[in-house]
Short mmCIF file of C-alpha atoms and ligand atoms in Angstrom, two decimals:
data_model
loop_
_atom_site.label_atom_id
_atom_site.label_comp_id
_atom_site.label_asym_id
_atom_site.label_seq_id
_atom_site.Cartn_x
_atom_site.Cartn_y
_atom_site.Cartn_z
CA UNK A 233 93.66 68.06 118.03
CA UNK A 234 94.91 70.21 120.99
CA UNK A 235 92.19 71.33 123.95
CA UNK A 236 92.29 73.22 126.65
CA UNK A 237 90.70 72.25 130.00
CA UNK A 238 89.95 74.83 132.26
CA UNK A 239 88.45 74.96 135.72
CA UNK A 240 86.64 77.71 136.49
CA UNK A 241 85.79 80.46 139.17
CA UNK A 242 89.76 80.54 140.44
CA UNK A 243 90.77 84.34 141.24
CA UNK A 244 93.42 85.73 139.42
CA UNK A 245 95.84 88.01 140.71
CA UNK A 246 98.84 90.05 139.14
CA UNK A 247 100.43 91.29 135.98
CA UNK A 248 99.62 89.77 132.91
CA UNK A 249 101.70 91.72 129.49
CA UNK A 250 100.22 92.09 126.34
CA UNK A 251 101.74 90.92 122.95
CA UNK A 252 102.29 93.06 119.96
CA UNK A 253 99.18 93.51 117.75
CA UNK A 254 98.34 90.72 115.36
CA UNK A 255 96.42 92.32 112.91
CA UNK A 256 99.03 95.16 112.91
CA UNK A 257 102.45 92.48 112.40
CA UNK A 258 100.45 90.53 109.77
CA UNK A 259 100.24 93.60 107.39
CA UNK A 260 103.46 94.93 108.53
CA UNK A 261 104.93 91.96 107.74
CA UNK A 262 103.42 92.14 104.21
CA UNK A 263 104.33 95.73 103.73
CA UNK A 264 108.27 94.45 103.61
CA UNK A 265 107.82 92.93 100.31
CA UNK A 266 107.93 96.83 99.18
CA UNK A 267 111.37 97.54 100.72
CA UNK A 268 114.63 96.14 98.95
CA UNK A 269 116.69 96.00 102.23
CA UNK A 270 117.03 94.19 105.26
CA UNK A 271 114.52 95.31 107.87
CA UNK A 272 114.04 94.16 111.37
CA UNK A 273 110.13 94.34 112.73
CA UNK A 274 109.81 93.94 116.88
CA UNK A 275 107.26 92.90 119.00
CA UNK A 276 106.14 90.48 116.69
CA UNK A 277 103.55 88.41 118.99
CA UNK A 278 104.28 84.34 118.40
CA UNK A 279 100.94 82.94 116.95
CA UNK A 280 99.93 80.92 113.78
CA UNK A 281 98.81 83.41 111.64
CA UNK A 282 102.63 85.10 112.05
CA UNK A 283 103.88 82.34 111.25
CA UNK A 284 101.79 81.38 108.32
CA UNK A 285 102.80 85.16 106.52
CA UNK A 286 106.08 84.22 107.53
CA UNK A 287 105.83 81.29 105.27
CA UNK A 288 103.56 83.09 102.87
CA UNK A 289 106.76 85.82 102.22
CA UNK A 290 109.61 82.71 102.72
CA UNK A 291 107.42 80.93 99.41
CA UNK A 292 107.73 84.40 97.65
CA UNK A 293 111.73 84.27 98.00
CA UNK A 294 112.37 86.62 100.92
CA UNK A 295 114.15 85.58 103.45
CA UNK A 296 112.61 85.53 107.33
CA UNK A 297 114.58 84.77 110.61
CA UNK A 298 111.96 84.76 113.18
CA UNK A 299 112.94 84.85 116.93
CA UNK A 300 109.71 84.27 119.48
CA UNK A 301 111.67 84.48 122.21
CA UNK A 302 112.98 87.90 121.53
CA UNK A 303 109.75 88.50 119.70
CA UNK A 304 111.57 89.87 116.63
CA UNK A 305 111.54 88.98 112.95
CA UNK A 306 114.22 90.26 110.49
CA UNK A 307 113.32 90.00 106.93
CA UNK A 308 115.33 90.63 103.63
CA UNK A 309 112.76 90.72 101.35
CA UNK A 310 115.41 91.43 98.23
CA UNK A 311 115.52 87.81 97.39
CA UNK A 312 111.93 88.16 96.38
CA UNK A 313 111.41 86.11 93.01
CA UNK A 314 108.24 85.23 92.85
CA UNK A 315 104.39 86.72 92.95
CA UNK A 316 102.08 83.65 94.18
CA UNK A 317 100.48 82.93 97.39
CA UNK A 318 99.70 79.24 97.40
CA UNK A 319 96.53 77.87 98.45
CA UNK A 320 97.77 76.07 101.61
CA UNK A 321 98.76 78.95 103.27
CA UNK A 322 96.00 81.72 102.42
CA UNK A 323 93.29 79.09 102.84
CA UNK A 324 94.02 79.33 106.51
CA UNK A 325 94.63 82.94 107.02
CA UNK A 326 92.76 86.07 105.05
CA UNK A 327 95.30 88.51 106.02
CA UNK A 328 97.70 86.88 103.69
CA UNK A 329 95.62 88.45 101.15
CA UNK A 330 97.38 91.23 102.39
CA UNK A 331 100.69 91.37 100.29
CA UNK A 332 98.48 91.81 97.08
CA UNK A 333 99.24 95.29 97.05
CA UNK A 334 102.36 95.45 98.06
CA UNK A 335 103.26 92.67 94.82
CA UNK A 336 101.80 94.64 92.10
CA UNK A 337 103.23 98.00 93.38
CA UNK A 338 106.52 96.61 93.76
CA UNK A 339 106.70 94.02 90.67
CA UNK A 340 103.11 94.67 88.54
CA UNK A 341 102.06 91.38 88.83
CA UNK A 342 100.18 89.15 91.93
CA UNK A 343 98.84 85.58 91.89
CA UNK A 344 96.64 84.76 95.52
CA UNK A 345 94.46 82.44 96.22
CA UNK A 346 91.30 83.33 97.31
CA UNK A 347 91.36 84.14 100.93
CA UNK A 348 90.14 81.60 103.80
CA UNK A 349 90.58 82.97 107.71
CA UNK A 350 87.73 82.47 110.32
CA UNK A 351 84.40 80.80 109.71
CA UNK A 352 81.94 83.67 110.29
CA UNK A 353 79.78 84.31 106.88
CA UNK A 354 80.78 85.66 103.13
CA UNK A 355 84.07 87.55 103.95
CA UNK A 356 84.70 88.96 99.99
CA UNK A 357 87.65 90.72 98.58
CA UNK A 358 85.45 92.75 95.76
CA UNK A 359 86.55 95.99 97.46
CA UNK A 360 90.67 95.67 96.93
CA UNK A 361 90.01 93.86 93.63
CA UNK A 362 87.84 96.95 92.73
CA UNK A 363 90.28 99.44 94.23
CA UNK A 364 93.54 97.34 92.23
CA UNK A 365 91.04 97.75 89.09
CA UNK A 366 90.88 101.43 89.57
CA UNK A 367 94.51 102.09 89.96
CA UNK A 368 94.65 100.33 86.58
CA UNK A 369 95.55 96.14 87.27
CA UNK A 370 93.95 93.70 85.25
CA UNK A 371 92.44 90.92 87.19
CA UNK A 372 91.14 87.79 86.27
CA UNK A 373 90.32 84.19 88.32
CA UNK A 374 92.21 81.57 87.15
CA UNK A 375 91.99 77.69 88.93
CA UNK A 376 90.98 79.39 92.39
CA UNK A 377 93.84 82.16 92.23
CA UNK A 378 93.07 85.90 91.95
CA UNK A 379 95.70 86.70 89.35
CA UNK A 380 96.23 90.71 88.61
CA UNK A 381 98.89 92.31 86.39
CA UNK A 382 99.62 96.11 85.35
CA UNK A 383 102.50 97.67 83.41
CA UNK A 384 102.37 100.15 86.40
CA UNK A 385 99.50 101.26 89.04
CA UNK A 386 98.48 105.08 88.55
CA UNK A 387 97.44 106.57 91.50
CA UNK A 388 93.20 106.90 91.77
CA UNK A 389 90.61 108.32 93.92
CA UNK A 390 88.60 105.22 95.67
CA UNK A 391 85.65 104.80 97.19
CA UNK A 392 85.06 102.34 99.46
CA UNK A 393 81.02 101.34 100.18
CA UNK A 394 82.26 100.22 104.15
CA UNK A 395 85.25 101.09 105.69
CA UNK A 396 87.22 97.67 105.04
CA UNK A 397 90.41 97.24 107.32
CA UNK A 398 92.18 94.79 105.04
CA UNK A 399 91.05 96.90 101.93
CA UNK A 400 92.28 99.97 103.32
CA UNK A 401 95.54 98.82 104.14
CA UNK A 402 96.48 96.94 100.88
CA UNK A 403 95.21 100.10 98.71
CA UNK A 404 98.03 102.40 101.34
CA UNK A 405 100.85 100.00 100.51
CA UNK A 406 100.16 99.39 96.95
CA UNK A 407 99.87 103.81 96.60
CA UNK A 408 102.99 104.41 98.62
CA UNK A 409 104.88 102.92 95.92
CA UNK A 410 103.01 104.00 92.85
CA UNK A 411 102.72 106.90 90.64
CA UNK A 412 100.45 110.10 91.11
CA UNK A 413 98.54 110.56 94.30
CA UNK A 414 95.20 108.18 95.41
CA UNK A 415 92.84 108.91 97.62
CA UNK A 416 90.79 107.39 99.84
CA UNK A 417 87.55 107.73 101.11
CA UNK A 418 85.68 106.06 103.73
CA UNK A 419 89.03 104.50 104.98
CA UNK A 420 88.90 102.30 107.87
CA UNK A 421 90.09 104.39 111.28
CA UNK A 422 91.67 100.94 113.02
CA UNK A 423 94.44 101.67 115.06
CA UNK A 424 96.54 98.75 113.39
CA UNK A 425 95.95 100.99 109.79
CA UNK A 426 97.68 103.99 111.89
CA UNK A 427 100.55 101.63 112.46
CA UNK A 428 100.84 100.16 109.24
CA UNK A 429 100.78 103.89 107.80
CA UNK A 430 103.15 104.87 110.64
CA UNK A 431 105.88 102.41 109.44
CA UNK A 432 105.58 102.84 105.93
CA UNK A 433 105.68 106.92 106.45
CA UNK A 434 108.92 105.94 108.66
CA UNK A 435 110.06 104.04 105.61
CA UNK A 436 109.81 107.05 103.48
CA UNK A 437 105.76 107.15 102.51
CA UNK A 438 103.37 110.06 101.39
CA UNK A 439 100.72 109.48 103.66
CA UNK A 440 98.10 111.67 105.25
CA UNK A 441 94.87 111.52 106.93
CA UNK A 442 95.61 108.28 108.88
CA UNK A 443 92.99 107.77 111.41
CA UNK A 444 90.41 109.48 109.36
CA UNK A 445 87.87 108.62 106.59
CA UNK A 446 90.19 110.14 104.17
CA UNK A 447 93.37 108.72 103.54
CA UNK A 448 95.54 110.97 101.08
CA UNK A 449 98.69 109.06 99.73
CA UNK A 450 101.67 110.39 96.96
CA UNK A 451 103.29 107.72 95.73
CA UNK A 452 107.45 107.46 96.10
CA UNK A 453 109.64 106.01 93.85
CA UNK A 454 111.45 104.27 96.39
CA UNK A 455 111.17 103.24 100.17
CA UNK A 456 113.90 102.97 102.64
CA UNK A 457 113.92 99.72 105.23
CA UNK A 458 113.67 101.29 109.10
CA UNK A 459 113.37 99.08 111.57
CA UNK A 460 109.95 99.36 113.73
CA UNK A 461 108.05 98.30 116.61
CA UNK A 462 104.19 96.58 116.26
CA UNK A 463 101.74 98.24 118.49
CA UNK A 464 100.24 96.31 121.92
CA UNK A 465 97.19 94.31 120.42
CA UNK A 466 93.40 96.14 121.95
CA UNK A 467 91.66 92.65 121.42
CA UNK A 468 94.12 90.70 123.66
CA UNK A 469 94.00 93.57 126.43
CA UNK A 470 90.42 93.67 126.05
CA UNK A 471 89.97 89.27 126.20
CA UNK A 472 92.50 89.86 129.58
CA UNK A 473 90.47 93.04 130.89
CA UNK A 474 87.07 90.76 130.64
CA UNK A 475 89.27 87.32 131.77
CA UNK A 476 89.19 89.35 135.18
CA UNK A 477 86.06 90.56 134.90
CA UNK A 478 84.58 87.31 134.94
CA UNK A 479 86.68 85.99 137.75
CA UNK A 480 86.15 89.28 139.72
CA UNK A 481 89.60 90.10 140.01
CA UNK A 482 91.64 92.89 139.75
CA UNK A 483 94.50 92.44 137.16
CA UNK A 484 97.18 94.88 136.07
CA UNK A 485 97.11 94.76 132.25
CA UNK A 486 101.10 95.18 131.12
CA UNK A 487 101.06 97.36 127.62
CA UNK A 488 97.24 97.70 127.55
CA UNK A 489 97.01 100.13 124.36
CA UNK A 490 94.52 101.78 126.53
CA UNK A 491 93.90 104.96 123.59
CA UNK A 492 92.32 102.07 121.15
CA UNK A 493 89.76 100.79 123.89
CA UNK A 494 88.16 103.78 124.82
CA UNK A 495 84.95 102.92 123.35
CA UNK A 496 84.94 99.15 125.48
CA UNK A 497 86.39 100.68 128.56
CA UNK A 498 83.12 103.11 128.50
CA UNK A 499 80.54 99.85 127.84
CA UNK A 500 82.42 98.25 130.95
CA UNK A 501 82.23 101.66 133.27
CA UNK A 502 78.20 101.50 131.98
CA UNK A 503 78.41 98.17 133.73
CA UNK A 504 79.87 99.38 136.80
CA UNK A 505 83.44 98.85 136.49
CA UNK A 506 86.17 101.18 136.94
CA UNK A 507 89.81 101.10 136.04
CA UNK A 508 93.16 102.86 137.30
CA UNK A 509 95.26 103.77 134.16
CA UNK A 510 98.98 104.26 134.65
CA UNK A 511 101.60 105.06 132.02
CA UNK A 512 102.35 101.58 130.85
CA UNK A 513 99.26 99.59 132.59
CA UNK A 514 95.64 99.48 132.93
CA UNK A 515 94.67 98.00 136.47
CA UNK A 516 91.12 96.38 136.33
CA UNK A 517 88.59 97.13 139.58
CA UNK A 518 85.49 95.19 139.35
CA UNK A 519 82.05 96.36 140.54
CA UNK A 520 80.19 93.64 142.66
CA UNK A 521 76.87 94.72 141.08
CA UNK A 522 77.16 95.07 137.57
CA UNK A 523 74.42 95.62 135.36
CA UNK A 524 73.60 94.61 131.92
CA UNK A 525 74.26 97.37 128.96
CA UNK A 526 73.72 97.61 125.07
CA UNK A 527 76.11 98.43 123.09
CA UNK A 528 76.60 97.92 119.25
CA UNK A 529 80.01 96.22 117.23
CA UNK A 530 80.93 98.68 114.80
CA UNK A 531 84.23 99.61 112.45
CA UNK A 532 86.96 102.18 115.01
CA UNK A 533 86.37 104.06 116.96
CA UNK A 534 82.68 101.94 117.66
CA UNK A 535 83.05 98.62 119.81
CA UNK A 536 85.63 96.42 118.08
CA UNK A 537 83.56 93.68 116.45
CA UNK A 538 86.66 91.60 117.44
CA UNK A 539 85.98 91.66 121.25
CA UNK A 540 81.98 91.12 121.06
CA UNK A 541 81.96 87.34 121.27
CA UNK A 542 83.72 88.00 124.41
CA UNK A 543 82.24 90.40 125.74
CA UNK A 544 78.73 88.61 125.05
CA UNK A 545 80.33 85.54 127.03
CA UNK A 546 81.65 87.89 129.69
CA UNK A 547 77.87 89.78 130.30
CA UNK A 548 76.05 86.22 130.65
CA UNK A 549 76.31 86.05 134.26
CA UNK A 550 75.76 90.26 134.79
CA UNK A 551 71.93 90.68 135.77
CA UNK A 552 69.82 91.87 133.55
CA UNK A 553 69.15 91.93 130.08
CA UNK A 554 72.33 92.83 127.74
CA UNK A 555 71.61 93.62 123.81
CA UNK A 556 74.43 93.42 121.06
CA UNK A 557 74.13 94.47 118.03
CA UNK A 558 76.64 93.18 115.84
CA UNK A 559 77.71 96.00 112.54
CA UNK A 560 80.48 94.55 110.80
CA UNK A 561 80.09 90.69 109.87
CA UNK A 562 76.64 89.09 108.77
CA UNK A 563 77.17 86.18 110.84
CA UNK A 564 79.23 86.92 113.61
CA UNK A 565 76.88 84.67 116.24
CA UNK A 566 78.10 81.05 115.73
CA UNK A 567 79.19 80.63 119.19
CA UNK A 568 75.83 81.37 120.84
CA UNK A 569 75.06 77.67 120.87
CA UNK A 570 77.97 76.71 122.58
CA UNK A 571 77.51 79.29 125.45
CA UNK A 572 74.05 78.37 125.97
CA UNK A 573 75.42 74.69 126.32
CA UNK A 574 77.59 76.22 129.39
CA UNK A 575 74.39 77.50 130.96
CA UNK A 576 74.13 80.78 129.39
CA UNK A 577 70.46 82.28 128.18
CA UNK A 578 71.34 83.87 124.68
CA UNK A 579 68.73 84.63 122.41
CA UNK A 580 69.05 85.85 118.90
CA UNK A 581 67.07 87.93 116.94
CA UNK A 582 68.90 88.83 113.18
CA UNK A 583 71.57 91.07 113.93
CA UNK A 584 70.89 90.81 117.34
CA UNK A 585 71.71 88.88 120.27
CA UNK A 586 69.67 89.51 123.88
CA UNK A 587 71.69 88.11 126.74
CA UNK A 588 69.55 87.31 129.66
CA UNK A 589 72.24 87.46 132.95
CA UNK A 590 72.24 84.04 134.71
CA UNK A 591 73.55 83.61 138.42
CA UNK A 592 76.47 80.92 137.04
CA UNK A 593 77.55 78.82 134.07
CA UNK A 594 78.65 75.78 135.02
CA UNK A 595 81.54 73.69 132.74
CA UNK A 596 80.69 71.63 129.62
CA UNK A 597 82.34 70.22 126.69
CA UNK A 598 82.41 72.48 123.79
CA UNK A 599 84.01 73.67 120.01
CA UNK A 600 85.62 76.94 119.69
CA UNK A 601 84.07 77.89 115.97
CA UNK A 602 86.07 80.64 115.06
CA UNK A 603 89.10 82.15 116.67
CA UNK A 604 87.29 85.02 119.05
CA UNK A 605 84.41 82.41 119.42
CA UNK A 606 87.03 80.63 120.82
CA UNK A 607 88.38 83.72 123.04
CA UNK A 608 84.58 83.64 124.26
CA UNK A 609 84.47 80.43 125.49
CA UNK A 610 87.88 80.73 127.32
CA UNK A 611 86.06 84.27 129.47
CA UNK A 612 83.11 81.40 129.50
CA UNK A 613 84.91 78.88 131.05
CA UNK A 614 87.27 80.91 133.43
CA UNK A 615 84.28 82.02 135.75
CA UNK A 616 82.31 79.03 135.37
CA UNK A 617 81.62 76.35 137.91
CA UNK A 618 83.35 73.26 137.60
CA UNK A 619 85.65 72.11 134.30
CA UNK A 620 85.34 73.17 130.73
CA UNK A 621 87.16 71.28 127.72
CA UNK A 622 87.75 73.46 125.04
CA UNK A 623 88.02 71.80 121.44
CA UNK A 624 89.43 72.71 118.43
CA UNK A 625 92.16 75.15 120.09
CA UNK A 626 93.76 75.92 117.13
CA UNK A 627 91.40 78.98 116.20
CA UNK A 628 92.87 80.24 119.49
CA UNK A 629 96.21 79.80 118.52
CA UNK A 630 96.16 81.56 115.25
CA UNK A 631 95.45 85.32 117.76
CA UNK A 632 96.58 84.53 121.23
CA UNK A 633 100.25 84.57 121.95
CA UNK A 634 101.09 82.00 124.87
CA UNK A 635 97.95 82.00 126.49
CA UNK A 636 97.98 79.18 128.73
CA UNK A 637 101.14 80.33 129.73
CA UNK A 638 99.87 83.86 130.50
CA UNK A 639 96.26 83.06 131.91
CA UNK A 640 98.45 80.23 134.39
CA UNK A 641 101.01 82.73 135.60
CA UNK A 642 98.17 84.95 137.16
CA UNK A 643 96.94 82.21 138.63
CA UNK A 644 93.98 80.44 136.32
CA UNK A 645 93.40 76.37 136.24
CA UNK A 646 93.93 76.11 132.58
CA UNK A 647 96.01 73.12 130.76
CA UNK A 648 96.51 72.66 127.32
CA UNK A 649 96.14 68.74 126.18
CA UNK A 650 97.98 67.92 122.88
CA UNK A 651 95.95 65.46 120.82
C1 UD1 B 204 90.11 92.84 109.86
C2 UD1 B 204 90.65 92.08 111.03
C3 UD1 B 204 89.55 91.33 111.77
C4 UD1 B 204 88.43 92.30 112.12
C5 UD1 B 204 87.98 93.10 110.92
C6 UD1 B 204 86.98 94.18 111.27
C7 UD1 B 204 92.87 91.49 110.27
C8 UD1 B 204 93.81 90.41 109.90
N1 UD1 B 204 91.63 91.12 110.57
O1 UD1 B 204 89.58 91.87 108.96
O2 UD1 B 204 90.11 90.77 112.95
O3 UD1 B 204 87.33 91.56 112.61
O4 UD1 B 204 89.10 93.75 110.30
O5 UD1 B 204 87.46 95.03 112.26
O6 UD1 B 204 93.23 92.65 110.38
N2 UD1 B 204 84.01 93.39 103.05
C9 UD1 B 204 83.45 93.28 101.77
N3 UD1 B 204 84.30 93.31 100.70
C10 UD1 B 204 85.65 93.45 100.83
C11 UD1 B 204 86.20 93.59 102.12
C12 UD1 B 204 85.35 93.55 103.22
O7 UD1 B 204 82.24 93.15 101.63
O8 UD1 B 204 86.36 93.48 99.81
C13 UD1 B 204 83.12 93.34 104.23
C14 UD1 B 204 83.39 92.10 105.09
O9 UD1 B 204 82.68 90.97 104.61
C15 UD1 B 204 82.93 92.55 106.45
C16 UD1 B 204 83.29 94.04 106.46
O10 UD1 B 204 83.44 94.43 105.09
O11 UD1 B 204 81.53 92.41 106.58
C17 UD1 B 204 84.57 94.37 107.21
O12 UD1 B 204 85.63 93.59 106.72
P1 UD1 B 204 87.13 94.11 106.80
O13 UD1 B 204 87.18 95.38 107.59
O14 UD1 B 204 87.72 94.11 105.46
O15 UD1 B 204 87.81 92.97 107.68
P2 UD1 B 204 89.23 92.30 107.46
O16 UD1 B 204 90.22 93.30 107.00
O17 UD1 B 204 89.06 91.04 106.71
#
């Protein structure tokens, strides 16, 4: 298995550019399966997880063309023949449970396995299965596969108890294409929703209320392929903002989506920091006394559960005592241990972790758990002393588009060892 080794406290220096969103290509990538032409999606960032769905829509019949280099990816998903998502492929990635919706609006009739992804607690599906139910699918489990079928969906009002990302977004692409009008409420407010919503209106959709708790959509009879550009992904701006952070550097963030960070920019400022926003690029300007803060991991616009891990990893050398609370995922913790291996005082308390700021961490040997677990001990190891080996790299790869190649080119000590 691959690892990265990284020697710590180098300054970094420069212009590092952000990727296109993952968790925005995944479902856009899914949302093609309710178009009948040719359509060619752009700044599709090269990571695992794109190029599992690309598999995941190649075993359903379409046909995929991916260029990394260009970061594009034409699909034609006309060829599309069949309605099952195989076990290899969604046991590695949840977001493949994405083109459930999308199959039973476009062809009444989905087989997926049950979802895997990262390995942070119970992550159900009852939510879209109940939503599916209410538009009027059938659903039963049959040898691990979720298998639904309906003549036709009917459009419904739904309900959802939290606001799910992955819920919302398979209940807008499975309404944009069926009858009557459904409506949502308690809808996730994710930027990567907005742009999933933005391309489908682009396509031809009824959708309103994007952004909001209340999602309003009137099914079309047909959409028409338009070719569309994936939004800069927050998390990866955020992982670089806090990669300088923790080196004390000042580095100008290329394509920082700087609108969806507003709420993490404002915990960092609490810190001390400051930042120069420019059109296209987000320069970072580190304090040289920052202080501890609290903040709490919430669904948008609250801190992005996606960036605590982090974040926790980046505030374990900032005096004083820092308090997470994490809102979104039972479990979201795992890679405490491994910090505290590099030195770091982390204690947790339920829901809570209390971070108590030490002077250094200083290198170790340790397992990325889960792929922002993984993120975390990359800030870890990037302003500790001495030499880190990270193991079990993959989780990295499956969000982080050419990161060695990235964190290198402004100057970090980082290597990837192929095993
Ligand atoms: C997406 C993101 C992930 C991010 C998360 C929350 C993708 C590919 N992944 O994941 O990076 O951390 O949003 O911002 O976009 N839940 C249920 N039942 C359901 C669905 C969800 O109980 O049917 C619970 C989950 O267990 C979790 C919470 O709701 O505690 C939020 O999950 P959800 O917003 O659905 O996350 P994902 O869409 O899986």
């Amino acid at each position: 298995m691959d690892k990265f080794i990284i020697k710590g406290q180098q300054k970094l220096a420069g212009q590092i550019k952000v990727s296109g969103a993952k968790n925005s290509a995944l479902k856009i990538i899914a949302a093609t399966i309710l178009l009948n032409d040719p359509v060619t999606i752009s700044n599709v960032p090269d990571l695992m997880d794109v190029r599992t769905m690309k598999k995941v829509l190649e075993k359903l019949g379409a046909s995929v063309e991916y260029s990394p280099k260009n970061s594009t990816m034409k699909i034609d998903p006309s060829t599309i023949n069949s309605y099952r998502a195989p076990y290899e492929l969604v046991k590695t990635m949840r977001a493949s449970f994405q083109v459930m919706g999308p199959l039973l609006a476009r062809f009444g009739n989905a087989e997926i396995s049950l979802p895997g992804g990262c390995n942070f607690g119970p992550r159900p599906v009852d939510y879209h299965l109940k939503a599916f139910e209410q538009m009027g699918a059938k659903i039963t489990t049959e040898h691990g596969y979720i298998c639904a079928k309906v003549d036709k969906l009917i459009g419904n009002h739904i309900y959802f108890d939290f606001p799910s990302v992955g819920a919302t977004e398979n209940v807008i692409m499975a309404a944009s294409l069926t009858d009557g009008v459904t409506i949502i409420e308690n809808a996730a407010k994710e930027p990567e929703v907005v742009d999933l919503a933005t391309f489908l209106k682009l396509c031809g959709a009824k959708i309103e209320g994007e952004g909001t708790s209340r999602i309003r959509i009137e099914g079309v009879k047909k959409l028409h392929a338009r070719d569309f550009t994936v939004l800069s992904d927050r998390i990866e701006a955020g992982t670089f903002i806090l990669a300088s952070l923790a080196t004390n550097s000042s580095l100008e963030i290329i394509g920082a989506p700087v609108f969806a960070l507003e709420v993490f920019l404002e915990k960092l400022k609490d810190c001390g920091h400051d930042f120069e926003i420019h059109q296209n690029s987000l320069i970072v300007k580190p304090s040289k006394n920052p202080k501890a803060i609290k903040f709490t991991a919430q669904p948008h616009p609250g801190f992005p559960t996606d960036l605590q891990a982090p974040m926790a990893a980046y505030l374990s050398t900032v005096e004083g005592t820092s308090l997470i609370t994490e809102g979104v995922y039972e479990n979201r913790f795992v890679y405490i241990s491994e910090l505290n291996r590099m030195g770091a005082s982390i204690e947790l308390d339920g829901n809570k972790a209390y971070i108590t700021g030490q002077d250094f961490l200083s290198g170790a040997p340790v397992m990325a758990s889960d792929l922002r677990a993984g993120a975390a001990l990359v800030i870890a190891a990037l302003g500790a002393k001495g030499t880190t080996e990270i193991n079990r790299v993959y989780h990295i790869d499956r969000g982080y588009d050419g990161l060695v190649a990235k964190l290198s080119a402004v100057g970090a000590q980082i290597e990837r060892v192929v095993g």
